[in-house]
Tab-separated table of C-alpha atoms in Angstrom:
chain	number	residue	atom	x	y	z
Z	1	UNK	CA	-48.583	-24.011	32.233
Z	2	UNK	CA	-46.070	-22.323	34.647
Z	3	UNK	CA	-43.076	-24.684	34.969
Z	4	UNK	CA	-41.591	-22.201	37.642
Z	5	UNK	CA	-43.149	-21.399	41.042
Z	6	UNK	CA	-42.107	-18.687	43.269
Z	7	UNK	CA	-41.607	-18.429	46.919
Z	8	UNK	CA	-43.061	-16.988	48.781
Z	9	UNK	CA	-45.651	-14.731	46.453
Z	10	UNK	CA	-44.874	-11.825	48.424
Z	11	UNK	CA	-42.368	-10.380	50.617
Z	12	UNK	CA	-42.199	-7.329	52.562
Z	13	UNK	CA	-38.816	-5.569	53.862
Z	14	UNK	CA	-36.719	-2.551	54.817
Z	15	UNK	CA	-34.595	-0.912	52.930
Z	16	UNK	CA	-30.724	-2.010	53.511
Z	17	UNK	CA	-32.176	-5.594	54.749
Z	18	UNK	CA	-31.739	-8.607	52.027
Z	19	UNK	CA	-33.727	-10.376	50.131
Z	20	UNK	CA	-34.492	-14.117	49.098
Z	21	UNK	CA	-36.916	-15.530	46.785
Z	22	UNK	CA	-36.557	-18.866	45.358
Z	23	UNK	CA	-37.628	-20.613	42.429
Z	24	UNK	CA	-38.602	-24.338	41.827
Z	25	UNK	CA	-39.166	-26.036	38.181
Z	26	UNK	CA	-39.819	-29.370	37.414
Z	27	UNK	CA	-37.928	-30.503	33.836
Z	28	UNK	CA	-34.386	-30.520	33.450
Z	29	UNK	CA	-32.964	-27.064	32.052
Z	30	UNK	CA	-30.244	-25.397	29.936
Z	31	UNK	CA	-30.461	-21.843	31.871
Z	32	UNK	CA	-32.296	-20.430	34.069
Z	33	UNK	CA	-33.178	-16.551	34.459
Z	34	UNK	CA	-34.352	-13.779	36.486
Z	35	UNK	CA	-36.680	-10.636	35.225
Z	36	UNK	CA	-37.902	-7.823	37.073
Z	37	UNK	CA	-40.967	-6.053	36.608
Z	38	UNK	CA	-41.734	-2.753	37.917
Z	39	UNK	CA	-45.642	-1.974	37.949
Z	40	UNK	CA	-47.325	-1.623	34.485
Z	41	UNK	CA	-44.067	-2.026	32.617
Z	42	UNK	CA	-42.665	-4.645	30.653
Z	43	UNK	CA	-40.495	-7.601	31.953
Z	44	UNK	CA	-36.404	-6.541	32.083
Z	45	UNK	CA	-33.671	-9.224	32.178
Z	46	UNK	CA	-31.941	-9.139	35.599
Z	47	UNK	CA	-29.214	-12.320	34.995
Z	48	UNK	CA	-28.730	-15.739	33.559
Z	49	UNK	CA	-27.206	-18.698	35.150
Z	50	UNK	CA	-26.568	-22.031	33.102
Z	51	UNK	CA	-27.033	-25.252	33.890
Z	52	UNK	CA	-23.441	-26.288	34.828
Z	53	UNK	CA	-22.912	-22.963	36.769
Z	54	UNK	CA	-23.900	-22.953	40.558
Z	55	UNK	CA	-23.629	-19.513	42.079
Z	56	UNK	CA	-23.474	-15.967	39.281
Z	57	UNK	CA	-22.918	-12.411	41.075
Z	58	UNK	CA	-24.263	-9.195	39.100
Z	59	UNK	CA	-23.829	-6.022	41.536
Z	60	UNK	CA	-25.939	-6.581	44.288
Z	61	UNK	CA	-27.602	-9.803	42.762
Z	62	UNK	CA	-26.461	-13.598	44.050
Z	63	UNK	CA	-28.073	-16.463	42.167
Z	64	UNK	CA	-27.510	-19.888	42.866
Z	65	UNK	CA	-29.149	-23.141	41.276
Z	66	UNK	CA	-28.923	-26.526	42.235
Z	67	UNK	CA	-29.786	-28.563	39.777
Z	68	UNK	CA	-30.472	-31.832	41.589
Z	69	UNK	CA	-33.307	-30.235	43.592
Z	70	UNK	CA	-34.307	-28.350	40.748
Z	71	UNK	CA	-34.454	-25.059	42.465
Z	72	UNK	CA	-32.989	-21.253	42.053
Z	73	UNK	CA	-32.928	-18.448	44.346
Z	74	UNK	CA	-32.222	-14.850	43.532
Z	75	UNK	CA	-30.450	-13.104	46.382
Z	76	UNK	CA	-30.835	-8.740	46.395
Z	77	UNK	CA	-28.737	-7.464	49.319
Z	78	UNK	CA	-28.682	-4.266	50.416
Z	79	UNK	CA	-32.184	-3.521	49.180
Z	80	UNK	CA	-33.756	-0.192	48.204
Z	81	UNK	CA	-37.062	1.371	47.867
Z	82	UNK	CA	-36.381	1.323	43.954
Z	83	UNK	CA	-35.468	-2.584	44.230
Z	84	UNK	CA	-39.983	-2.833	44.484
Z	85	UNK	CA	-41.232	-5.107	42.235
Z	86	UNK	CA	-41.986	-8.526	41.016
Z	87	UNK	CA	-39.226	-10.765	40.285
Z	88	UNK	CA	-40.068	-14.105	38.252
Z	89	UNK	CA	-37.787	-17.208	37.403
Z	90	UNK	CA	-37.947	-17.867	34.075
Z	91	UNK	CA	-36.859	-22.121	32.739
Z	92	UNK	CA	-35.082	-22.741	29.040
Z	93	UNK	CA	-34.582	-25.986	28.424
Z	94	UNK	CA	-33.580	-25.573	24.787
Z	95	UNK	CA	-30.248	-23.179	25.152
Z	96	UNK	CA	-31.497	-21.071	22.642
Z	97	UNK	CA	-33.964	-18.843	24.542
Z	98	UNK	CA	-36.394	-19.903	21.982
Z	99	UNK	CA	-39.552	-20.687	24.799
Z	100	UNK	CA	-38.926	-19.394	28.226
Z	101	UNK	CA	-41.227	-20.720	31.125
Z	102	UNK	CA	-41.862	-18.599	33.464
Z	103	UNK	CA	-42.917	-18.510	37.053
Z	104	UNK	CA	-45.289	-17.319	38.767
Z	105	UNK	CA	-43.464	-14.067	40.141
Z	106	UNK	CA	-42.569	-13.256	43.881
Z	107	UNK	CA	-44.077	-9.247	44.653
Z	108	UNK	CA	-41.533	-7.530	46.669
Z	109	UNK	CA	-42.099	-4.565	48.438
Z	110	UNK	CA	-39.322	-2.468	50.128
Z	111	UNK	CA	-40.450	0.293	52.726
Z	112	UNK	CA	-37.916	3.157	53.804
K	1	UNK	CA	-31.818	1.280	20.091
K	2	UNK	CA	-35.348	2.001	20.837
K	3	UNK	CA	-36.249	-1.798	22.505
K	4	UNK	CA	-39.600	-3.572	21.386
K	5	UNK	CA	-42.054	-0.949	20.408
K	6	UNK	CA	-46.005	-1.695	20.420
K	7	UNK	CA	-48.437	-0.050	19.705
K	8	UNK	CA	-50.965	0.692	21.267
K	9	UNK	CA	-50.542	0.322	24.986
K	10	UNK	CA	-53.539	1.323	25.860
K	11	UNK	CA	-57.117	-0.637	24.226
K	12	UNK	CA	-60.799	-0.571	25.013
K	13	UNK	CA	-63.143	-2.335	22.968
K	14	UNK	CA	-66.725	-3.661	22.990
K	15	UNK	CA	-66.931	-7.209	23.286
K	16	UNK	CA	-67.191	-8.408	19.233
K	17	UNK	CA	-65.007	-6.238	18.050
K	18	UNK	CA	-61.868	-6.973	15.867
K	19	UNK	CA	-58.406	-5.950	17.992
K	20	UNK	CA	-55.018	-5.786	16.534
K	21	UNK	CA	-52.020	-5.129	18.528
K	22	UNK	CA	-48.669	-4.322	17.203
K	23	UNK	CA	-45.095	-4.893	17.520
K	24	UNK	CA	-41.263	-3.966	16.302
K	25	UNK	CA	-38.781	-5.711	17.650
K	26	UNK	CA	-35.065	-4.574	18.305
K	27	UNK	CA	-33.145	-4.666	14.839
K	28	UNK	CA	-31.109	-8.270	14.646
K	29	UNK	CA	-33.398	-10.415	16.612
K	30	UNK	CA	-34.902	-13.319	15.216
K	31	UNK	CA	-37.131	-14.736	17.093
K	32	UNK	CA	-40.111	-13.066	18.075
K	33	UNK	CA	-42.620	-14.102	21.449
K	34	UNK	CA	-46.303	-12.740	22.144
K	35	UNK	CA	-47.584	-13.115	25.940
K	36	UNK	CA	-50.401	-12.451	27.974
K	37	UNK	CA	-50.298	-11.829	31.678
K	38	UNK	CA	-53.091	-11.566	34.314
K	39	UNK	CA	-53.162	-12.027	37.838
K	40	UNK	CA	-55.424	-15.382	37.751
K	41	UNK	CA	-53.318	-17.371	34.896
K	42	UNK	CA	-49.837	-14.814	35.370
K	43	UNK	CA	-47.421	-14.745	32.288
K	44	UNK	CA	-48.281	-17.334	29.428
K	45	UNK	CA	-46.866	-17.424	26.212
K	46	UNK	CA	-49.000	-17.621	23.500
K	47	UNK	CA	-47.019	-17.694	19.720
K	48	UNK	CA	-43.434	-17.564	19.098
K	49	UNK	CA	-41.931	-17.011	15.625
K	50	UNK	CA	-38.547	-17.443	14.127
K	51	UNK	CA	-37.484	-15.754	11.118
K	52	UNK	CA	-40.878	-14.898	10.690
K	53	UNK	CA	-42.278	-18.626	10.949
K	54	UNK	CA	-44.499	-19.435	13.462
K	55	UNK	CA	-42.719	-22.053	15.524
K	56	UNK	CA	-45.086	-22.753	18.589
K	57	UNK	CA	-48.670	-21.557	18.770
K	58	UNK	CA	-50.159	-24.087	21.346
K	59	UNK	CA	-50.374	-21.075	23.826
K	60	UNK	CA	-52.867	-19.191	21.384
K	61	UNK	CA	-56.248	-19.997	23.332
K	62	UNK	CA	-59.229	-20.437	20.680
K	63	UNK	CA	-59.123	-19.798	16.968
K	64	UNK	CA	-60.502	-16.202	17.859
K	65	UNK	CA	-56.389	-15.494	18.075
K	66	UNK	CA	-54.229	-14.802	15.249
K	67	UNK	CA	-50.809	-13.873	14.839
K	68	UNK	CA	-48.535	-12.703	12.148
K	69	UNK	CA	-44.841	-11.755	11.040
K	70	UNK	CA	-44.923	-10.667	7.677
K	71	UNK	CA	-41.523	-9.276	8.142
K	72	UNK	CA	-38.624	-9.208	10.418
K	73	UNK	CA	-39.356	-5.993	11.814
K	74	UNK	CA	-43.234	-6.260	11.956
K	75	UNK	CA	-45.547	-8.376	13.696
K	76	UNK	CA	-49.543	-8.521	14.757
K	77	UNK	CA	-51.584	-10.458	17.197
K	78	UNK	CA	-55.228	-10.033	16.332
K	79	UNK	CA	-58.418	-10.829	18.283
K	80	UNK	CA	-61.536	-11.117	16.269
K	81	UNK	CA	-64.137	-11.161	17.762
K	82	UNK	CA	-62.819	-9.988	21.202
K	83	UNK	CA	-64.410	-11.254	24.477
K	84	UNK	CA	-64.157	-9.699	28.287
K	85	UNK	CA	-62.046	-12.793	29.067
K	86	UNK	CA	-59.621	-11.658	26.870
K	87	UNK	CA	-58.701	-8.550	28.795
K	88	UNK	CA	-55.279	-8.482	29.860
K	89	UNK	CA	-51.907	-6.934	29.510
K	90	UNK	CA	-49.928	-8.130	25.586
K	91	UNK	CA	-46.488	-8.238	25.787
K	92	UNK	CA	-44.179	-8.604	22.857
K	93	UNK	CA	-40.592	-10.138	23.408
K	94	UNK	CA	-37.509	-10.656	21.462
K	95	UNK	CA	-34.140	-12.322	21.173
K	96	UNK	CA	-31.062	-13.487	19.192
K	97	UNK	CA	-30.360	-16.955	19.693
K	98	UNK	CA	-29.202	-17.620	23.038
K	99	UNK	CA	-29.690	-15.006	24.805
K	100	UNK	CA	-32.109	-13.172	27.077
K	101	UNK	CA	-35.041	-12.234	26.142
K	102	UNK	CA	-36.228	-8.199	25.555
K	103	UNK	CA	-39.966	-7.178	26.551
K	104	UNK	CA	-41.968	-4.068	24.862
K	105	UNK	CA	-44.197	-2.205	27.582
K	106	UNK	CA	-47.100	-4.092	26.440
K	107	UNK	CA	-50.392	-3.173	25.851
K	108	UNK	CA	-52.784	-2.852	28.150
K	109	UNK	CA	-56.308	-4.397	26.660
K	110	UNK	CA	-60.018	-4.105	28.182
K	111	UNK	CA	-62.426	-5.287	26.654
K	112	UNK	CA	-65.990	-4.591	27.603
């Protein structure tokens, strides 16, 4: 079953605006990560933030997790038309990457 | 390094028929993850292996799944006898310890 659940599903934006999506899991974790995935391709690693870590910067990527409300959100800022796809949380509550759970994906479309 | 490889990405079958999809996964990793994604039931996992033992296969869905590793650089999930239902896109992942995990393209099965 999908431990992680998106929000929203879908989100629609300009190019230059940000954007938000957040994640929400339900058992306690070791990491937590974000994936991209362009249409009809395979999933790509975006960033990993641990447990004791609350906020992670990569380029134009913010993610912060608070682990008492068991929730993530993965900020893009400056968005471009290239930034479209679907972004999905992923849960590990091993450490080892050994059995990711992921969620249900948030579809983001940016428009020029 | 070429990334996950499989092979094919593209199958159509009649229903009944045996279907084996294949995988290589970047040089080093040990562990080794098969998924299936569609848009009702999204991204499940179905086996995981590491060092070539099956470590998790509650994801597989009926006995008409099988999966094996007969080698760290080689891996098959096979569906015999295949059913519409199991049309989907297969992805292969893999990892070191720790770390992220690295998708193939997957392989894009219909089954008819």
């Amino acid at each position: 079953s999908q431990q992680g659940e998106e929000d929203p599903q879908a989100l629609s934006i300009q190019e230059g605006e940000n954007a938000t999506m957040n994640c929400s899991y339900k058992t306690s974790i070791n990491n937590l990560q974000w994936y991209r995935q362009n249409s009809g391709r395979g999933l790509v690693h975006l960033i990993l933030i641990r447990s004791n870590e609350r906020e992670k910067h990569s380029g134009r990527l913010r993610v912060t997790l608070d682990t008492s409300k068991k929730s993530s959100s993965l900020l893009i800022t400056a968005s471009r038309a290239a930034d479209t796809a679907s972004y999905f949380c992923a849960t590990d509550a091993s450490g080892t990457a050994s059995k990711l759970t992921f969620g249900t994906g948030t579809r983001l479309q940016v428009t020029l | 390094d070429a990334g996950v490889i499989q092979s094919p990405r593209h199958e159509v079958t009649e229903m009944g028929q045996e279907v084996t999809l294949r995988c290589k996964p970047i040089s080093g990793h040990n562990s080794l993850f098969w998924y299936r994604q569609t848009m009702m039931r999204g991204l499940e996992l179905l086996i995981y292996f590491n060092n070539n033992v099956p470590i998790d296969d509650s994801g597989m869905p009926e006995d008409r799944f099988s999966a094996k590793m007969p080698n760290a650089s080689f891996s098959t999930l096979k569906i015999q006898p295949s059913e519409p239902r199991d049309s989907a896109v297969y992805f292969c992942a893999s990892t070191t310890r720790g770390s992220e995990q690295f998708f193939g393209p997957g392989t894009r099965l219909t089954v008819l």
